[in-house]
């Protein structure tokens, strides 16, 4: 896993990348948060291709469990990807509602992720 930290508007934002799946379970999600926070970044850009497909299947509760912890510990994320590949009304509703807030964002590009995370 590679974590690049950059600073925008006096905020440290982590960009987490890898060529494989990084989040398969709650512990993996928490470890990313810990690794970013250790570098004083409390906001992160994650990529859809690094997250298990189970995350996007809401009935597994993986997304809910991880995102609840991120919110609880005041850790903001933007997940970059093409979410239209998932044919799920509940996921689309979840993404829509998440994007209304500022803590959890589902976006189409890295630039959009940076824009969302650097607003606050």
Backbone as CSV, one residue per row, in Angstrom:
resi,resn,N_x,N_y,N_z,CA_x,CA_y,CA_z,C_x,C_y,C_z
1,UNK,0.854,-1.177,0.000,0.000,0.000,0.000,0.896,1.236,0.000
2,UNK,0.505,2.188,-0.820,1.232,3.445,-0.885,0.303,4.561,-0.418
3,UNK,0.794,5.375,0.497,0.032,6.515,0.987,0.818,7.778,0.678
4,UNK,0.254,8.606,-0.185,0.843,9.910,-0.494,0.066,10.956,0.281
5,UNK,0.788,11.850,0.954,0.157,12.910,1.725,0.420,14.237,1.020
6,UNK,-0.632,15.020,0.837,-0.436,16.362,0.311,-1.272,17.324,1.138
7,UNK,-0.900,18.580,1.073,-1.534,19.593,1.907,-2.270,20.600,1.025
8,UNK,-3.543,20.801,1.349,-4.369,21.785,0.662,-5.163,22.535,1.730
9,UNK,-5.119,23.865,1.666,-5.843,24.689,2.639,-5.529,24.279,4.079
10,UNK,-4.262,24.072,4.359,-3.794,23.683,5.705,-4.352,22.348,6.188
11,UNK,-4.766,21.501,5.269,-5.277,20.181,5.632,-4.426,19.116,4.948
12,UNK,-4.098,18.094,5.687,-3.374,16.967,5.112,-4.392,15.960,4.564
13,UNK,-4.212,15.601,3.319,-5.088,14.627,2.666,-4.215,13.466,2.208
14,UNK,-4.641,12.262,2.534,-3.914,11.065,2.124,-4.557,10.494,0.865
15,UNK,-3.712,10.056,-0.038,-4.192,9.324,-1.209,-3.653,7.904,-1.073
16,UNK,-4.559,6.952,-0.947,-4.192,5.571,-0.686,-4.334,4.775,-1.980
17,UNK,-3.235,4.143,-2.389,-3.235,3.407,-3.657,-2.552,2.053,-3.493
18,UNK,-2.947,1.148,-4.346,-2.310,-0.160,-4.410,-2.787,-0.849,-5.682
19,UNK,-2.107,-1.909,-6.044,-2.524,-2.658,-7.233,-3.456,-3.814,-6.868
20,UNK,-3.803,-3.909,-5.593,-4.670,-5.004,-5.153,-5.754,-4.476,-4.210
21,UNK,-6.605,-5.369,-3.758,-7.662,-5.025,-2.813,-7.028,-4.715,-1.453
22,UNK,-7.376,-3.558,-0.902,-6.866,-3.149,0.409,-7.902,-3.333,1.511
23,UNK,-9.175,-3.231,1.147,-10.233,-3.340,2.149,-11.091,-4.564,1.846
24,UNK,-10.917,-5.582,2.684,-11.723,-6.796,2.600,-12.656,-6.944,3.797
25,UNK,-12.340,-6.225,4.882,-13.111,-6.372,6.110,-12.951,-5.106,6.955
26,UNK,-13.621,-5.068,8.090,-13.587,-3.903,8.969,-12.166,-3.593,9.427
27,UNK,-11.413,-4.605,9.795,-10.043,-4.370,10.265,-9.178,-3.701,9.202
28,UNK,-9.349,-4.099,7.953,-8.597,-3.465,6.861,-8.968,-1.981,6.756
29,UNK,-10.240,-1.696,6.857,-10.696,-0.308,6.788,-10.149,0.523,7.928
30,UNK,-10.134,-0.056,9.122,-9.589,0.650,10.283,-8.083,0.854,10.151
31,UNK,-7.388,-0.126,9.595,-5.937,-0.010,9.448,-5.566,1.139,8.514
32,UNK,-6.336,1.327,7.457,-6.077,2.452,6.559,-6.247,3.766,7.308
33,UNK,-7.294,3.871,8.098,-7.519,5.077,8.891,-6.348,5.320,9.845
34,UNK,-5.889,4.281,10.512,-4.767,4.388,11.453,-3.490,4.802,10.735
35,UNK,-3.228,4.185,9.583,-2.005,4.500,8.832,-2.013,5.943,8.340
36,UNK,-3.160,6.436,7.929,-3.256,7.830,7.478,-3.123,8.789,8.661
37,UNK,-3.802,8.484,9.752,-3.751,9.341,10.938,-2.336,9.405,11.517
38,UNK,-1.579,8.327,11.386,-0.198,8.317,11.866,0.649,9.340,11.113
39,UNK,0.189,9.724,9.935,0.882,10.735,9.135,0.136,12.077,9.190
40,UNK,-0.712,12.221,10.212,-1.476,13.434,10.469,-2.445,13.800,9.341
41,UNK,-2.925,12.788,8.640,-3.947,12.988,7.611,-5.240,12.367,8.109
42,UNK,-6.257,13.199,8.225,-7.559,12.740,8.716,-8.612,12.797,7.618
43,UNK,-8.120,12.862,6.399,-8.957,12.808,5.207,-8.208,11.935,4.211
44,UNK,-8.960,11.116,3.471,-8.282,10.205,2.546,-9.079,10.012,1.264
45,UNK,-8.320,9.809,0.206,-8.873,9.420,-1.082,-8.611,7.929,-1.239
46,UNK,-9.677,7.183,-1.440,-9.590,5.744,-1.675,-10.129,5.465,-3.072
47,UNK,-9.758,4.321,-3.626,-10.191,3.974,-4.978,-11.028,2.706,-4.962
48,UNK,-12.085,2.732,-5.746,-13.026,1.624,-5.848,-12.308,0.301,-6.093
49,UNK,-11.297,0.299,-6.947,-10.612,-0.947,-7.288,-9.807,-1.532,-6.125
50,UNK,-9.628,-0.747,-5.062,-8.909,-1.231,-3.892,-9.844,-1.683,-2.778
51,UNK,-11.138,-1.710,-3.075,-12.146,-2.067,-2.077,-12.911,-3.294,-2.569
52,UNK,-13.056,-4.260,-1.695,-13.790,-5.486,-2.018,-15.182,-5.170,-2.546
53,UNK,-15.635,-5.959,-3.492,-16.989,-5.793,-4.032,-18.040,-5.944,-2.932
54,UNK,-17.717,-6.678,-1.871,-18.645,-6.837,-0.743,-19.014,-5.495,-0.113
55,UNK,-18.104,-4.553,-0.150,-18.345,-3.216,0.398,-19.553,-2.569,-0.286
56,UNK,-19.659,-2.780,-1.581,-20.711,-2.153,-2.376,-21.997,-2.963,-2.401
57,UNK,-21.993,-4.111,-1.748,-23.184,-4.944,-1.564,-23.665,-4.659,-0.145
58,UNK,-24.596,-3.721,-0.007,-24.944,-3.189,1.309,-25.427,-4.235,2.297
59,UNK,-25.999,-5.326,1.814,-26.507,-6.343,2.740,-25.384,-7.016,3.530
60,UNK,-24.134,-6.896,3.076,-23.009,-7.464,3.843,-22.681,-6.620,5.069
61,UNK,-23.159,-5.375,5.081,-22.935,-4.409,6.162,-21.481,-3.942,6.276
62,UNK,-20.627,-4.354,5.356,-19.224,-3.942,5.403,-19.097,-2.423,5.260
63,UNK,-19.776,-1.848,4.290,-19.716,-0.392,4.102,-20.229,0.328,5.340
64,UNK,-21.350,-0.095,5.842,-21.924,0.546,7.024,-21.005,0.484,8.224
65,UNK,-20.396,-0.673,8.457,-19.501,-0.831,9.604,-18.266,0.054,9.483
66,UNK,-17.657,0.058,8.311,-16.440,0.855,8.109,-16.761,2.347,8.152
67,UNK,-17.780,2.757,7.431,-18.087,4.179,7.354,-18.581,4.732,8.682
68,UNK,-19.218,3.893,9.478,-19.615,4.319,10.821,-18.383,4.625,11.666
69,UNK,-17.374,3.781,11.579,-16.126,4.015,12.327,-15.430,5.274,11.832
70,UNK,-15.382,5.470,10.519,-14.743,6.670,9.964,-15.456,7.923,10.479
71,UNK,-16.772,7.897,10.484,-17.538,9.039,10.968,-17.316,9.241,12.466
72,UNK,-17.337,8.155,13.212,-17.141,8.209,14.661,-15.795,8.837,15.021
73,UNK,-14.771,8.555,14.242,-13.429,9.069,14.530,-13.096,10.306,13.707
74,UNK,-14.112,10.941,13.113,-13.958,12.192,12.377,-12.921,12.082,11.262
75,UNK,-13.037,11.019,10.488,-12.134,10.745,9.373,-12.942,10.834,8.093
76,UNK,-12.600,11.786,7.233,-13.357,12.019,6.003,-12.740,11.229,4.851
77,UNK,-13.584,10.694,3.985,-13.064,9.974,2.823,-13.835,10.337,1.559
78,UNK,-13.133,10.169,0.465,-13.752,10.239,-0.850,-13.334,8.970,-1.580
79,UNK,-14.311,8.236,-2.052,-14.039,7.015,-2.807,-14.229,7.345,-4.278
80,UNK,-13.167,7.131,-5.060,-13.184,7.444,-6.483,-13.507,6.178,-7.264
81,UNK,-14.483,6.277,-8.154,-14.809,5.110,-8.969,-15.998,5.331,-9.868
82,UNK,-16.352,4.273,-10.571,-17.531,4.263,-11.435,-18.559,3.361,-10.764
83,UNK,-19.463,3.956,-10.042,-20.422,3.202,-9.242,-21.643,2.779,-10.046
84,UNK,-21.700,3.180,-11.299,-22.814,2.779,-12.156,-22.746,1.284,-12.495
85,UNK,-21.614,0.651,-12.248,-21.482,-0.777,-12.529,-22.294,-1.627,-11.552
86,UNK,-22.712,-1.015,-10.449,-23.527,-1.732,-9.462,-24.992,-1.409,-9.718
87,UNK,-25.758,-2.430,-10.020,-27.175,-2.248,-10.319,-27.974,-2.442,-9.029
88,UNK,-27.898,-1.427,-8.162,-28.544,-1.536,-6.865,-29.168,-0.198,-6.486
89,UNK,-30.480,-0.192,-6.352,-31.154,1.035,-5.949,-30.714,1.447,-4.549
90,UNK,-30.570,0.492,-3.645,-30.180,0.838,-2.282,-28.772,1.440,-2.243
91,UNK,-27.861,0.921,-3.054,-26.515,1.507,-3.109,-26.572,2.904,-3.709
92,UNK,-27.337,3.073,-4.779,-27.465,4.403,-5.387,-28.046,5.405,-4.389
93,UNK,-29.041,4.982,-3.623,-29.619,5.847,-2.599,-28.595,6.173,-1.517
94,UNK,-27.825,5.166,-1.122,-26.794,5.348,-0.101,-25.741,6.359,-0.574
95,UNK,-25.302,6.218,-1.814,-24.315,7.143,-2.390,-24.890,8.556,-2.435
96,UNK,-26.130,8.673,-2.887,-26.781,9.984,-2.969,-26.828,10.652,-1.599
97,UNK,-27.270,9.927,-0.592,-27.370,10.479,0.766,-25.991,10.802,1.338
98,UNK,-25.017,9.941,1.104,-23.659,10.190,1.598,-23.091,11.466,0.995
99,UNK,-23.311,11.664,-0.284,-22.766,12.831,-0.971,-23.426,14.147,-0.561
100,UNK,-24.550,14.073,0.134,-25.180,15.290,0.648,-24.400,15.853,1.831
101,UNK,-23.684,14.983,2.517,-22.898,15.409,3.672,-21.470,15.713,3.281
102,UNK,-20.605,15.771,4.261,-19.206,16.081,3.966,-18.239,14.979,4.388
103,UNK,-18.690,14.014,5.144,-17.798,12.994,5.707,-17.440,11.895,4.720
104,UNK,-18.419,11.421,3.996,-18.253,10.292,3.076,-18.710,10.746,1.695
105,UNK,-17.816,10.633,0.718,-18.143,11.067,-0.637,-17.811,9.967,-1.632
106,UNK,-18.684,9.805,-2.594,-18.450,8.894,-3.713,-18.349,9.773,-4.946
107,UNK,-17.191,9.770,-5.594,-16.934,10.699,-6.693,-16.363,9.970,-7.898
108,UNK,-16.362,10.668,-9.039,-15.930,10.050,-10.288,-14.452,10.253,-10.594
109,UNK,-13.808,11.222,-9.928,-12.412,11.501,-10.272,-11.603,11.933,-9.052
110,UNK,-10.300,11.826,-9.199,-9.376,12.272,-8.153,-9.554,13.769,-7.902
111,UNK,-9.692,14.552,-8.966,-9.865,15.998,-8.820,-11.123,16.332,-8.028
112,UNK,-12.194,15.600,-8.295,-13.439,15.822,-7.552,-13.251,15.440,-6.085
113,UNK,-12.501,14.375,-5.832,-12.215,13.961,-4.451,-11.451,15.053,-3.711
114,UNK,-10.428,15.599,-4.356,-9.642,16.660,-3.738,-10.524,17.886,-3.464
115,UNK,-11.352,18.240,-4.411,-12.240,19.393,-4.233,-13.175,19.190,-3.051
116,UNK,-13.751,18.004,-2.941,-14.676,17.733,-1.818,-13.952,17.751,-0.472
117,UNK,-12.800,17.090,-0.411,-12.100,16.966,0.861,-11.431,18.268,1.302
118,UNK,-11.117,19.137,0.383,-10.423,20.368,0.740,-11.381,21.518,1.070
119,UNK,-12.682,21.282,0.947,-13.676,22.327,1.231,-13.739,22.691,2.705
120,UNK,-13.559,21.736,3.570,-13.824,21.951,5.007,-12.555,21.916,5.807
